GROMACS .gro file of C-alpha atoms in nm:
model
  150
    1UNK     CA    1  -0.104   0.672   1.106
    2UNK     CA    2   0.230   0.674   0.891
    3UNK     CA    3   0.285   0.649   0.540
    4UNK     CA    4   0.553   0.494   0.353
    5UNK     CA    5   0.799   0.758   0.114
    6UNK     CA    6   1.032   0.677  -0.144
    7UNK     CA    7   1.228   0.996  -0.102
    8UNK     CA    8   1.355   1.188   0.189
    9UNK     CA    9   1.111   1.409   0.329
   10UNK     CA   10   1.207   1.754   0.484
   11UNK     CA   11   0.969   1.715   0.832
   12UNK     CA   12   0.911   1.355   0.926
   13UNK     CA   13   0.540   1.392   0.943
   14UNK     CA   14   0.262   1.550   0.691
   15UNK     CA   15  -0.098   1.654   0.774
   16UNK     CA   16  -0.026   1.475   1.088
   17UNK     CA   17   0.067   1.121   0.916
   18UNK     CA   18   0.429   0.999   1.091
   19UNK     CA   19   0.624   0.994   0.696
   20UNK     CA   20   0.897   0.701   0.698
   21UNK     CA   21   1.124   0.645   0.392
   22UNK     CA   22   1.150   0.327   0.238
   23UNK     CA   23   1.536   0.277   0.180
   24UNK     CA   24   1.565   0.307   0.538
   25UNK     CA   25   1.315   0.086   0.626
   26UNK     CA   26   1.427  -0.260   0.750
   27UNK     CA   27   1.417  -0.496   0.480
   28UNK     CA   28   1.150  -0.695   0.611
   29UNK     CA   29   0.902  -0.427   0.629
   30UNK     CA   30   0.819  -0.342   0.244
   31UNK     CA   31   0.924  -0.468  -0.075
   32UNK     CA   32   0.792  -0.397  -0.424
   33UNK     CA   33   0.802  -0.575  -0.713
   34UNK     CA   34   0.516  -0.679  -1.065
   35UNK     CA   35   0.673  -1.060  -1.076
   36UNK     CA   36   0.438  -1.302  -0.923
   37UNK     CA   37   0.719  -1.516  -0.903
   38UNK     CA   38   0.939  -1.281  -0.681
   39UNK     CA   39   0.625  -1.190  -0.503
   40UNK     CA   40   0.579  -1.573  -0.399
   41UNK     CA   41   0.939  -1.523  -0.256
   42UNK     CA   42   0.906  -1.175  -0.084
   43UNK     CA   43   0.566  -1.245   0.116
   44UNK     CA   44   0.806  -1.509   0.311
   45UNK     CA   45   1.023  -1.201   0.425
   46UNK     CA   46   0.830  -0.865   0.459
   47UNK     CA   47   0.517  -0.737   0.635
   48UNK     CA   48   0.366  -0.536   0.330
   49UNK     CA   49   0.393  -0.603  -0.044
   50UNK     CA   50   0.360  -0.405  -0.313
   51UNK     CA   51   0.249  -0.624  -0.607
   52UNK     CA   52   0.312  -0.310  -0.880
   53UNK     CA   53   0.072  -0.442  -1.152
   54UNK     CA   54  -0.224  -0.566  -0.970
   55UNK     CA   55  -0.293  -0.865  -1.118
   56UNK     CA   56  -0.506  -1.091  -0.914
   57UNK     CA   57  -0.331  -1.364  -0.824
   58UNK     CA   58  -0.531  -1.654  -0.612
   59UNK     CA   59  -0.196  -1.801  -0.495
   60UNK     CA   60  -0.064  -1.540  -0.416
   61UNK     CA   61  -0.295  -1.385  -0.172
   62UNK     CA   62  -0.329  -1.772  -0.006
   63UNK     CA   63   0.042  -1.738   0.080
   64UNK     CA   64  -0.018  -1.391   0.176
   65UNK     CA   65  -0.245  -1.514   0.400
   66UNK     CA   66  -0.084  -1.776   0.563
   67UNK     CA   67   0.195  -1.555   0.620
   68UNK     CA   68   0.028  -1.276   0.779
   69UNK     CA   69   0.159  -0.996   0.490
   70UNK     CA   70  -0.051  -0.682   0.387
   71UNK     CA   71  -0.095  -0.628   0.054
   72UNK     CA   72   0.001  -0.231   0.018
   73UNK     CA   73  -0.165  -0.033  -0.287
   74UNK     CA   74   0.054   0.256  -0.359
   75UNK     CA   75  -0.104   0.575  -0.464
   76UNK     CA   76   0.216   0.679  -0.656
   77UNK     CA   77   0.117   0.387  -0.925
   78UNK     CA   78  -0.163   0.617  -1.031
   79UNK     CA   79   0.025   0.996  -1.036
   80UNK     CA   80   0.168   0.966  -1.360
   81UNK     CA   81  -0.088   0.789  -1.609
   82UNK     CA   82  -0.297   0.912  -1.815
   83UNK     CA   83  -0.666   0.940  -1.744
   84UNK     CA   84  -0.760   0.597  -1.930
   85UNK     CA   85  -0.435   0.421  -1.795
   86UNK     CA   86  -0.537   0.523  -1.494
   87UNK     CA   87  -0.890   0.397  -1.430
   88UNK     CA   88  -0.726   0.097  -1.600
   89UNK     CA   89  -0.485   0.040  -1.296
   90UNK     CA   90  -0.739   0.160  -1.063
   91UNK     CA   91  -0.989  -0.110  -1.140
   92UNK     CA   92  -0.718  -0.393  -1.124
   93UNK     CA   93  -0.603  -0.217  -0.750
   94UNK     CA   94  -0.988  -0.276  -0.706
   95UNK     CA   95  -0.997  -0.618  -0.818
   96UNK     CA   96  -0.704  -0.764  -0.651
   97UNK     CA   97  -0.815  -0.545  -0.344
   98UNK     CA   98  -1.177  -0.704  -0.319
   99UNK     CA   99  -1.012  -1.063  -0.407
  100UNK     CA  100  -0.734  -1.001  -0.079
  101UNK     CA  101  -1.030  -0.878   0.124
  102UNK     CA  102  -1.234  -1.229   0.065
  103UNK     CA  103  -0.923  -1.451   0.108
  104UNK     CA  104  -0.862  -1.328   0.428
  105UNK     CA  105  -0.592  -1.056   0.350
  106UNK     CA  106  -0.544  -0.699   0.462
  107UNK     CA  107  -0.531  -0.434   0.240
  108UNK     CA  108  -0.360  -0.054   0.344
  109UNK     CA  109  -0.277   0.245   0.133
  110UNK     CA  110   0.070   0.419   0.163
  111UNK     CA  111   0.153   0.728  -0.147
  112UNK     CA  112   0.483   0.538  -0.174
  113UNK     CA  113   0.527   0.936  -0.321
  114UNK     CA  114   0.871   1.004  -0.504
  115UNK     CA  115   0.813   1.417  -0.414
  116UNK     CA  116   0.647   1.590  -0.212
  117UNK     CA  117   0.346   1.659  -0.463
  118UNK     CA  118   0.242   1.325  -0.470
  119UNK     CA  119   0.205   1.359  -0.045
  120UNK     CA  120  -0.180   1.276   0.071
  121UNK     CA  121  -0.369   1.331   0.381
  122UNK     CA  122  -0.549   1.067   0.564
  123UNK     CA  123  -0.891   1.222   0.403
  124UNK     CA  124  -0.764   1.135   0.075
  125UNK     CA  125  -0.637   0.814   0.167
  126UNK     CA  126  -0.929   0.722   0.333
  127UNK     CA  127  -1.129   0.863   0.034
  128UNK     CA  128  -0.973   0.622  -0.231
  129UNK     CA  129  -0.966   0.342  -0.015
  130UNK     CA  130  -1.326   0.342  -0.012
  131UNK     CA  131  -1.295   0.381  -0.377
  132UNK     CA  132  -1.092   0.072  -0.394
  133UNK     CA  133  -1.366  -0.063  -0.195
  134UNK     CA  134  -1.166  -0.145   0.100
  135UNK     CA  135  -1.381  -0.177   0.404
  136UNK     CA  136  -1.455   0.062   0.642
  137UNK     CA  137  -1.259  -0.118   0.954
  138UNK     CA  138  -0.942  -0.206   0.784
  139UNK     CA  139  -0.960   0.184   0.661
  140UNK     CA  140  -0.955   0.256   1.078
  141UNK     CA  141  -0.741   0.040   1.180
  142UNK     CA  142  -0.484   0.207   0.913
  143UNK     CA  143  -0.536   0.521   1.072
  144UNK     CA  144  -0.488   0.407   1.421
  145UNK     CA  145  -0.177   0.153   1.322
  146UNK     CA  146   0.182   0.297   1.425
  147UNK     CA  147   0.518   0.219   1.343
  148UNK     CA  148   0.607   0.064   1.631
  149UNK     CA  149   0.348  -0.172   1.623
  150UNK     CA  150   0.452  -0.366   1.294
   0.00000   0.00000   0.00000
């Protein structure tokens, strides 16, 4: 399993989870962005997207599918809200998580973490994927997927 960092991490892996840094990622591996507009654009050119404010989108996720990209819920979007602004996002992660499951999508769970703190084990990844309700193979086939692969 890896997970993908926004910061430079001391020792490349964490609780046994292969820890790759997103600015020196290819550029057609991740991108991030809360415009559907850009997102339209971006799902053309990367293999995950991070669509920051989770709102569900139908076109989106059809062009999503059709291009093979993996919408990627990142754990860091929760860290620093408050408790209601929290279960807030988490519901719309839900949502647009359900929604990408049904239209054919796959969903997977990096911390995207800016320190250190915000680092998570596969238990607790696993754990609030099945929170998001995210099913129980694409949850295993996270765990087994490696870099090399995508």
């Amino acid at each position: 399993m890896f997970d993908i960092v926004k910061f430079a991490p001391k020792e490349r892996e964490y609780e046994g989870i292969e820890l790759l840094e997103a600015g020196k990622l290819p550029q057609n591996i991740i991108a991030s962005t809360p415009d559907v507009v850009k997102a339209r654009g971006l799902v053309r050119k990367v293999k995950y997207l991070h669509f920051e404010n989770y709102d569900f989108e139908q076109g989106l996720l059809k062009i999503m599918k059709e291009r093979n990209c993996i919408l990627a819920i990142c754990l860091s979007d929760f860290f620093s809200l408050n408790g209601m602004q929290m279960v807030g996002r988490m519901r719309k992660a839900a949502n647009l998580a359900r929604a990408a499951q049904k239209s054919g999508v796959r969903v997977r769970i990096f911390t995207y973490a800016k320190d250190e703190t915000q680092l998570r084990d596969e238990y607790e990844i696993y754990f609030i994927g099945k929170l998001l309700g995210i099913g129980e193979p694409m949850l295993k086939a996270a765990k087994e997927e490696k870099m090399r692969e995508i």
